[in-house]
């Protein structure tokens, strides 16, 4: 029984020491939101061509995306109430594009993901819409890190991100694209 008491006492002492160290200099684990591209597509009258409820919407089975030499089809529609958030602390991995609804219920094409803590030089995605037209989406992404601020939320935990977006070879403002066909 004495051995058990000594072991319990030793374990309690170890846990106390460990807890004290947690408050002094422990690094924060950061899970940056991945880079994604969001494409809204409408006709000249403002009808959403990605909304399956619209009778003249593009057929998702005919939309083909090409990234790094590989072709992807739009694989599914997500309903407005279906969860679209992934759990924290996972690696961003590029996967098949999908059509989902934004927070306002508007259907959009989501393309990605790319890791924000990686550098990307003109990552290019071609989307063939199935109507004979193709659009090219691209971005370059860079970051710097200053270890002096590694635990400082006010200074981005030491990270500074820079991302430039492009549409059909022209500079574009942000990751949301509003196209009219």
C-alpha positions as a printed NumPy array, in Angstrom:
array([[  0.   ,   0.   ,   0.   ],
       [  2.921,   2.344,   0.772],
       [  4.246,   1.874,  -2.758],
       [  0.877,   2.961,  -4.128],
       [  0.858,   6.055,  -1.879],
       [  4.389,   7.007,  -2.973],
       [  3.457,   6.507,  -6.608],
       [  0.302,   8.618,  -6.186],
       [  2.297,  11.345,  -4.398],
       [  4.962,  11.327,  -7.093],
       [  2.306,  11.519,  -9.827],
       [  0.557,  14.43 ,  -8.072],
       [  3.869,  16.298,  -7.742],
       [  4.653,  15.713, -11.404],
       [  1.199,  16.986, -12.464],
       [  1.64 ,  20.126, -10.335],
       [  4.982,  20.889, -11.932],
       [  3.569,  20.264, -15.415],
       [  0.629,  22.588, -14.827],
       [  2.917,  25.394, -13.719],
       [  4.873,  25.103, -16.95 ],
       [  1.719,  25.282, -19.085],
       [  1.194,  28.938, -18.167],
       [  4.797,  29.922, -18.866],
       [  5.784,  29.89 , -22.509],
       [  3.678,  27.037, -23.839],
       [  3.175,  27.478, -27.584],
       [ -0.323,  27.979, -28.935],
       [ -1.533,  25.516, -31.568],
       [ -2.969,  27.453, -34.512],
       [ -5.299,  25.983, -37.103],
       [ -5.521,  28.501, -39.944],
       [ -8.595,  28.459, -42.147],
       [ -7.639,  26.906, -45.485],
       [ -7.54 ,  28.814, -48.756],
       [-10.648,  28.218, -50.858],
       [-12.195,  29.786, -53.943],
       [-15.929,  30.545, -54.047],
       [-17.599,  30.965, -57.434],
       [-21.085,  32.41 , -57.907],
       [-22.545,  31.964, -61.383],
       [-25.622,  33.706, -62.722],
       [-27.251,  34.558, -66.033],
       [-27.832,  38.117, -67.289],
       [-31.151,  38.235, -65.395],
       [-29.512,  37.365, -62.076],
       [-30.728,  33.756, -61.91 ],
       [-28.329,  31.454, -60.074],
       [-26.966,  28.934, -62.599],
       [-25.621,  26.71 , -59.816],
       [-28.901,  26.361, -57.932],
       [-30.43 ,  22.957, -58.741],
       [-33.891,  24.434, -58.051],
       [-33.543,  26.765, -61.068],
       [-34.784,  24.984, -64.224],
       [-31.971,  26.372, -66.426],
       [-29.181,  25.714, -63.931],
       [-25.979,  24.159, -65.191],
       [-25.853,  20.409, -64.76 ],
       [-23.13 ,  19.769, -62.172],
       [-22.273,  16.5  , -63.941],
       [-21.083,  18.547, -66.943],
       [-18.824,  20.902, -64.967],
       [-15.208,  19.736, -65.043],
       [-12.412,  21.269, -63.037],
       [ -8.726,  20.744, -63.889],
       [ -6.043,  21.242, -61.257],
       [ -2.412,  20.12 , -61.596],
       [ -3.261,  18.019, -64.651],
       [ -6.043,  16.076, -62.943],
       [ -9.73 ,  16.437, -63.807],
       [-12.412,  16.633, -61.126],
       [-16.182,  16.555, -61.48 ],
       [-18.523,  18.39 , -59.173],
       [-19.538,  15.52 , -56.953],
       [-22.519,  16.704, -54.962],
       [-24.929,  19.355, -53.881],
       [-25.068,  20.143, -50.187],
       [-28.38 ,  21.323, -48.809],
       [-28.501,  24.652, -46.95 ],
       [-28.796,  22.901, -43.56 ],
       [-26.024,  20.35 , -44.127],
       [-22.875,  21.028, -42.069],
       [-20.027,  22.458, -44.118],
       [-17.445,  23.034, -41.392],
       [-14.643,  20.554, -40.831],
       [-13.127,  19.819, -37.431],
       [-10.193,  21.857, -36.136],
       [ -6.592,  20.728, -36.503],
       [ -6.694,  18.925, -39.812],
       [ -4.525,  19.272, -42.89 ],
       [ -6.037,  21.11 , -45.826],
       [ -6.146,  18.801, -48.844],
       [ -7.356,  19.67 , -52.327],
       [-10.423,  17.645, -53.159],
       [-13.264,  17.54 , -55.681],
       [-15.211,  20.787, -56.018],
       [-18.728,  20.899, -54.707],
       [-21.775,  23.124, -54.862],
       [-23.125,  24.269, -51.533],
       [-25.149,  27.141, -50.163],
       [-23.512,  30.094, -48.431],
       [-24.863,  31.537, -45.178],
       [-27.54 ,  33.433, -47.162],
       [-28.708,  30.245, -48.909],
       [-27.158,  31.151, -52.281],
       [-25.667,  28.222, -54.227],
       [-21.981,  28.546, -55.091],
       [-19.125,  26.384, -56.318],
       [-16.461,  25.778, -53.658],
       [-12.961,  24.934, -54.862],
       [-10.097,  23.912, -52.591],
       [ -8.631,  23.451, -50.057],
       [ -5.065,  24.668, -49.893],
       [ -3.05 ,  25.04 , -46.696],
       [ -2.705,  28.651, -45.6  ],
       [  0.615,  27.882, -43.929],
       [  2.08 ,  26.793, -47.284],
       [  3.424,  28.983, -50.078],
       [  1.642,  28.806, -53.442],
       [  2.92 ,  30.327, -56.681],
       [  0.123,  30.713, -59.225],
       [ -1.974,  27.733, -58.171],
       [ -4.255,  27.498, -61.209],
       [ -7.663,  25.881, -61.605],
       [ -9.544,  25.681, -64.917],
       [-13.313,  25.228, -64.818],
       [-15.108,  24.028, -67.958],
       [-18.754,  24.872, -67.383],
       [-20.218,  22.363, -69.84 ],
       [-21.508,  25.124, -72.126],
       [-18.299,  25.439, -74.156],
       [-16.751,  28.118, -71.93 ],
       [-13.864,  27.816, -69.504],
       [-12.66 ,  30.161, -66.77 ],
       [ -9.254,  30.11 , -65.107],
       [ -8.956,  30.88 , -61.407],
       [ -5.544,  31.313, -59.808],
       [ -3.826,  32.629, -56.718],
       [ -0.384,  33.159, -55.251],
       [  0.028,  32.954, -51.51 ],
       [  2.985,  33.773, -49.288],
       [  3.591,  34.311, -45.597],
       [  6.242,  35.496, -43.214],
       [  6.757,  34.357, -39.66 ],
       [  8.208,  36.3  , -36.742],
       [  8.829,  33.928, -33.794],
       [  8.908,  36.899, -31.402],
       [  5.085,  36.979, -31.622],
       [  4.448,  33.204, -31.618],
       [  1.97 ,  33.44 , -28.698],
       [  0.587,  36.918, -29.432],
       [ -2.928,  36.917, -30.913],
       [ -2.786,  40.686, -31.503],
       [  0.123,  40.119, -33.88 ],
       [ -1.306,  37.092, -35.719],
       [  0.782,  34.663, -33.666],
       [  3.748,  35.901, -35.689],
       [  2.27 ,  35.213, -39.139],
       [  1.626,  37.736, -41.907],
       [ -0.207,  36.406, -44.976],
       [ -0.285,  37.847, -48.507],
       [ -2.558,  36.402, -51.177],
       [ -3.207,  37.638, -54.72 ],
       [ -6.14 ,  36.252, -56.69 ],
       [ -6.648,  36.112, -60.469],
       [ -9.485,  35.462, -62.908],
       [ -8.604,  34.58 , -66.506],
       [ -5.121,  36.048, -66.076],
       [ -6.32 ,  39.373, -64.626],
       [ -5.891,  40.476, -61.025],
       [ -9.017,  39.844, -58.956],
       [-10.104,  41.246, -55.604],
       [-10.5  ,  38.355, -53.158],
       [-11.482,  34.698, -53.175],
       [-15.127,  35.283, -54.16 ],
       [-15.862,  35.32 , -57.859],
       [-19.173,  36.572, -59.298],
       [-19.518,  35.483, -62.924],
       [-22.311,  36.174, -65.416],
       [-22.851,  33.731, -68.293]])
